[in-house]
Amino acid sequence: MKLPLSWLHDYVQPDIDARELASRLAMTGTEVDRITHHGVPATDNFVVGKVLAAEQHPDADRLRVCTVDIGDTEPRTIVCGAPNVAAGQTVAVACPGAVMPDGTKLAKAKLRGVVSLGMILAENEIGLGPGQKGIMVLDDAIPAGTPLADVLPISDEVLELEITPNRPDCLGVYGVAREVHAATGAPLAPPPWKHDVGADTTGSPPGIEVIVEAPDLCPRFTARVFEDVTVGESPAWLKGRLMAAGQRPINNVVDITNYAMLLTGHPLHAFDLDRIAGARLVVRAAVAGEAMTTLDGQERALDEGMCLIADADGPTSLAGVMGGTRSEVEAGTTRVLLEVATWHGPTIHRTSTRLGVRSEASARFEKGLPPEGCMEAQAVATQLMLELTGARLLPGTLDIKTANGAPMVIRLRDARVTGLLGTDIPRARSAEILRALGFTTTDAADGLDVEVPSWRRGEVTREADLIEEVARIDGVDRLPATLPVNRTGLPGRLAHAQQLRRRAEDTLAGLGLHEIVGWSFAAPDLPDRLLAPAGDVLRDLVVLENPMSAEQSVMRSTIVGSLLDTAAFNRDRGHPDLALFESGAVYRRGTAALPDEHHALGALLTGTVRPATWAEPEPPQADVFAAKGIAEAVLGALRVPFTVRAVERCFLHPGRSGELLSGDVVLGLFGELHPEAAANWGFDEPVAVLLLDLGKAISAAPEVHAYTDLTTFPGMRQDLAVIVDESVPAEQVAMVVRRAGGALVAHAEVFDVYRGEQVGAGRTSLALHLEFRAADRTLTDEDVAPVRERIVAALRDELGGELRG
């Protein structure tokens, strides 16, 4: 919403500049997106002039040489190309030195041999309107030399507000003025609808009948009739104000409806009463097959249930969204029906979305407007119709109410204010803030009884909402910064699981992986692209009832899909070497009423694992071992002991993938993506992935880390080489060593693999580093020898292994 400051200052004038006002509004909940300037940047050198003479230019058919009095001692010569310039006119003049809205600085010029000392202005040249009819002609009563800024709004600062959907009252100038009044303490002028010139008569105006057949769609419908209307241009002040607010002036009647809407926040619509077939309007729901032409000239096919206003010839207005061409106010209109109604917000939103019609009216109605706003807008528009169109108001106001907004009173307890905000705000201060915002307060035994005004009834429904109003105006930045206290009486902190989740994510970031945030939604063909067979858990999809699109119609059953989507997106834009990770939820359809949801941690590597250097011009490519290394780093950071075993999964490369276990619990998978699955995302090089069920990994992590003495009694290191069948995984060999060695084996790691004639066909030699350590003494060879014998025996008996000589 664009809010000209000059318009705001009609109702409230805080003693602060625009930037400080924007900051104050932002701190109280009304976000200011930017501050812009409408019109000329400075008003110097813009004055009112009198055209004393206008003669044909001797060398140009379309130019006139004008003599203009601008209040100086001598008139000045100005060459003008406007077709309507004439002697005797009062005009707007820009003198040399004036800076135009586009930044151009006006200077003395010579036009076809005649020196011109200024410029006679058209309205579009200073942002006061479309300016299609030549120069502006002002009131003759204005003296020559009067600063133009004293006559017309030629320069204005504009606040561009981001109004949240729950605050439609701030979509009107006076609503924002009320907020400024509360935020700054500046006096607030009475509302512009306080005096309604049409309120003195009763009954309905003659010449029109209105029937509301769909009361659920139209809580209130009001109308007034004006005769002897003269449709023409709006005055410059009105056009300038609309232009600054982002509205294009059309004619005085339409401009009045837009002006009243921007001021009150409630949309209006003007019908040419003589063009309403049958002099009868019916508010009803559309039926299938109906169509109408809206004011933008588009033929609209209506869906069943859309709300419309119809006359004897069919639909004439798309209720709450846009009027129709059949009853449009035109130059020859003399009788106007001014309609102000309240419409059902969700229906307006659905209609606007389905038809692709977005209007200022629909943007307001879809947020929910109170029925009381109808007569506020009627009062403002009625006054302007009488002043600017010469109209005569017929007695009576048609007012059909199908719903009444009952007053709502909420108790605001002093103790609750203090308890929720953590600081003491006196009752008198709470009452002062609420009254400034338009609430009515009455003292009660333990606080205040607060009556909610009509324009906030849809949002303020409970005591906590009132406390929020008090807090935001008193200053959220002034509230004490305190941490919540838990059941132990200590300040709150991250839970153990939250700490470990962050540790895992920080570990991946520390390894150089970039975090992504993918969609929780996925395409239904994700299991197919991951080669999932029938019955695979990846096919246990949670299907959305109202998806945003077909490509996002299910919840993701694995996090690898969003990693691959992001990797393919970056690869296609020239980034083949990627190291990504994501932490987020995955969903699978379970047997219970609710889906199975768990937190997953996924990583993806493709291309080189590190940048090339002079020492390493060709770094290694991402593979299964890179994925295993990342898994070891993450689980090591969580202090989770784990083992690895070979696994075959549909989307992983057979023989180049593994499963991570803590005891019998499967923590996740790692390995290279199956080439066919990788090809479904356009990859022809290896793609390494790690997929962890972070919840299970955290459950396997110790709550408390025990201290281990590593320095008092040094360890004893020995190497061991064992020959086993080449089908035996190295991890299984290390597991047997650890189990057989018992508590004295502090570390066992495979560091070399050999295959050749010396070990025989089909056999592999694995060399291991062994470290023996005791917590109470320094070990000797006699202590270690029996342990080593048990290890050798276990390797022989369980794996068929033999020591390599």
Tab-separated table of C-alpha atoms in Angstrom, residues 383-543:
chain	number	residue	atom	x	y	z
A	383	GLN	CA	-19.700	14.337	0.671
A	384	LEU	CA	-17.345	14.186	-2.300
A	385	MET	CA	-20.125	13.396	-4.767
A	386	LEU	CA	-21.993	16.508	-3.685
A	387	GLU	CA	-18.887	18.697	-3.822
A	388	LEU	CA	-17.204	17.448	-7.009
A	389	THR	CA	-19.993	16.304	-9.326
A	390	GLY	CA	-22.759	18.780	-8.541
A	391	ALA	CA	-25.002	15.835	-7.723
A	392	ARG	CA	-28.200	15.817	-5.718
A	393	LEU	CA	-28.584	13.065	-3.122
A	394	LEU	CA	-31.983	11.410	-3.115
A	395	PRO	CA	-33.435	10.841	0.345
A	396	GLY	CA	-32.834	7.482	1.996
A	397	THR	CA	-30.139	4.846	2.251
A	398	LEU	CA	-30.736	1.256	1.205
A	399	ASP	CA	-29.238	-0.905	3.964
A	400	ILE	CA	-29.686	-4.675	3.968
A	401	LYS	CA	-28.034	-6.367	6.928
A	402	THR	CA	-27.837	-10.127	6.997
A	403	ALA	CA	-25.333	-10.312	9.853
A	404	ASN	CA	-24.632	-8.061	12.800
A	405	GLY	CA	-21.270	-7.743	14.468
A	406	ALA	CA	-21.981	-8.239	18.157
A	407	PRO	CA	-19.776	-6.250	20.556
A	408	MET	CA	-16.982	-8.292	22.084
A	409	VAL	CA	-15.684	-7.562	25.584
A	410	ILE	CA	-12.482	-9.207	26.841
A	411	ARG	CA	-11.083	-9.054	30.365
A	412	LEU	CA	-7.449	-7.917	30.451
A	413	ARG	CA	-5.924	-8.908	33.784
A	414	ASP	CA	-2.995	-6.947	35.173
A	415	ALA	CA	-1.324	-10.107	36.465
A	416	ARG	CA	-1.644	-11.788	33.078
A	417	VAL	CA	0.006	-8.814	31.332
A	418	THR	CA	2.953	-8.975	33.725
A	419	GLY	CA	3.196	-12.757	33.581
A	420	LEU	CA	3.160	-12.998	29.796
A	421	LEU	CA	5.475	-10.061	29.054
A	422	GLY	CA	7.852	-10.511	31.969
A	423	THR	CA	7.648	-6.860	32.964
A	424	ASP	CA	5.182	-4.667	34.802
A	425	ILE	CA	3.081	-2.390	32.594
A	426	PRO	CA	0.736	-0.207	34.683
A	427	ARG	CA	-2.961	-0.579	34.051
A	428	ALA	CA	-3.223	3.081	33.140
A	429	ARG	CA	-0.606	2.630	30.424
A	430	SER	CA	-2.434	-0.422	29.029
A	431	ALA	CA	-5.681	1.556	28.929
A	432	GLU	CA	-3.971	4.501	27.247
A	433	ILE	CA	-2.554	2.286	24.498
A	434	LEU	CA	-5.790	0.448	23.869
A	435	ARG	CA	-7.862	3.633	23.739
A	436	ALA	CA	-5.387	5.117	21.264
A	437	LEU	CA	-5.984	2.088	19.044
A	438	GLY	CA	-9.741	2.561	19.185
A	439	PHE	CA	-10.619	0.072	21.937
A	440	THR	CA	-13.004	1.050	24.726
A	441	THR	CA	-11.788	0.290	28.249
A	442	THR	CA	-13.508	0.104	31.614
A	443	ASP	CA	-11.795	-0.491	34.948
A	444	ALA	CA	-12.439	-3.866	36.578
A	445	ALA	CA	-11.360	-5.359	39.889
A	446	ASP	CA	-8.294	-7.142	38.483
A	447	GLY	CA	-7.703	-5.241	35.274
A	448	LEU	CA	-9.673	-3.828	32.360
A	449	ASP	CA	-12.807	-4.807	30.501
A	450	VAL	CA	-11.959	-4.058	26.874
A	451	GLU	CA	-14.495	-3.717	24.066
A	452	VAL	CA	-12.993	-4.591	20.693
A	453	PRO	CA	-13.745	-2.106	17.884
A	454	SER	CA	-15.409	-3.372	14.743
A	455	TRP	CA	-12.297	-3.054	12.582
A	456	ARG	CA	-10.302	-5.391	14.889
A	457	ARG	CA	-13.066	-7.863	15.745
A	458	GLY	CA	-11.824	-10.537	13.376
A	459	GLU	CA	-8.308	-10.568	14.823
A	460	VAL	CA	-8.465	-9.640	18.520
A	461	THR	CA	-10.442	-12.460	20.135
A	462	ARG	CA	-8.681	-13.283	23.405
A	463	GLU	CA	-6.720	-11.806	26.265
A	464	ALA	CA	-3.356	-12.673	24.724
A	465	ASP	CA	-4.247	-10.582	21.665
A	466	LEU	CA	-4.825	-7.526	23.865
A	467	ILE	CA	-1.503	-8.132	25.617
A	468	GLU	CA	0.168	-8.214	22.192
A	469	GLU	CA	-1.389	-4.829	21.368
A	470	VAL	CA	-0.068	-3.364	24.610
A	471	ALA	CA	3.389	-4.857	24.089
A	472	ARG	CA	3.892	-3.736	20.500
A	473	ILE	CA	2.887	-0.128	21.162
A	474	ASP	CA	4.670	0.157	24.500
A	475	GLY	CA	7.738	-1.230	22.750
A	476	VAL	CA	8.687	-4.858	22.232
A	477	ASP	CA	12.307	-3.675	22.154
A	478	ARG	CA	11.870	-2.481	25.728
A	479	LEU	CA	10.862	-5.882	27.081
A	480	PRO	CA	13.531	-7.531	29.260
A	481	ALA	CA	15.587	-10.231	27.591
A	482	THR	CA	15.112	-13.337	29.727
A	483	LEU	CA	15.472	-17.025	29.074
A	484	PRO	CA	12.568	-19.283	30.023
A	485	VAL	CA	13.021	-21.305	33.201
A	486	ASN	CA	12.559	-25.077	33.061
A	487	ARG	CA	11.267	-27.425	35.737
A	488	THR	CA	14.637	-27.496	37.486
A	489	GLY	CA	14.563	-23.744	37.951
A	490	LEU	CA	17.484	-23.255	35.552
A	491	PRO	CA	17.425	-21.120	32.408
A	492	GLY	CA	16.263	-22.966	29.313
A	493	ARG	CA	18.711	-24.442	26.853
A	494	LEU	CA	18.773	-26.778	23.902
A	495	ALA	CA	17.696	-30.312	24.625
A	496	HIS	CA	20.263	-33.085	24.262
A	497	ALA	CA	18.766	-34.183	20.930
A	498	GLN	CA	18.820	-30.601	19.614
A	499	GLN	CA	22.456	-30.197	20.602
A	500	LEU	CA	23.432	-33.397	18.809
A	501	ARG	CA	21.464	-32.444	15.711
A	502	ARG	CA	23.362	-29.175	15.510
A	503	ARG	CA	26.633	-30.980	16.124
A	504	ALA	CA	25.979	-33.332	13.218
A	505	GLU	CA	25.057	-30.447	10.912
A	506	ASP	CA	28.075	-28.404	12.045
A	507	THR	CA	30.336	-31.387	11.366
A	508	LEU	CA	29.198	-31.574	7.752
A	509	ALA	CA	29.562	-27.816	7.332
A	510	GLY	CA	33.049	-28.068	8.834
A	511	LEU	CA	33.953	-30.693	6.251
A	512	GLY	CA	33.141	-28.175	3.531
A	513	LEU	CA	29.668	-29.352	2.553
A	514	HIS	CA	27.065	-26.702	1.697
A	515	GLU	CA	23.677	-26.942	3.382
A	516	ILE	CA	20.537	-26.849	1.247
A	517	VAL	CA	16.875	-26.605	2.173
A	518	GLY	CA	14.748	-28.660	-0.197
A	519	TRP	CA	11.007	-29.096	-0.529
A	520	SER	CA	9.268	-31.561	1.767
A	521	PHE	CA	6.991	-32.174	-1.235
A	522	ALA	CA	8.025	-34.440	-4.083
A	523	ALA	CA	6.815	-35.787	-7.399
A	524	PRO	CA	4.965	-39.119	-7.284
A	525	ASP	CA	7.509	-40.655	-9.668
A	526	LEU	CA	10.386	-40.252	-7.175
A	527	PRO	CA	10.385	-43.995	-6.273
A	528	ASP	CA	10.464	-44.873	-9.984
A	529	ARG	CA	13.494	-42.654	-10.568
A	530	LEU	CA	15.182	-44.327	-7.594
A	531	LEU	CA	14.452	-47.795	-9.103
A	532	ALA	CA	12.285	-48.822	-6.133
A	533	PRO	CA	10.597	-52.205	-6.720
A	534	ALA	CA	6.999	-52.934	-5.776
A	535	GLY	CA	6.560	-53.068	-2.015
A	536	ASP	CA	9.682	-51.029	-1.281
A	537	VAL	CA	9.412	-48.599	1.654
A	538	LEU	CA	10.160	-45.731	-0.747
A	539	ARG	CA	6.726	-46.358	-2.245
A	540	ASP	CA	4.951	-45.779	1.075
A	541	LEU	CA	4.061	-42.276	-0.062
A	542	VAL	CA	1.906	-39.774	1.814
A	543	VAL	CA	-0.365	-38.272	-0.865
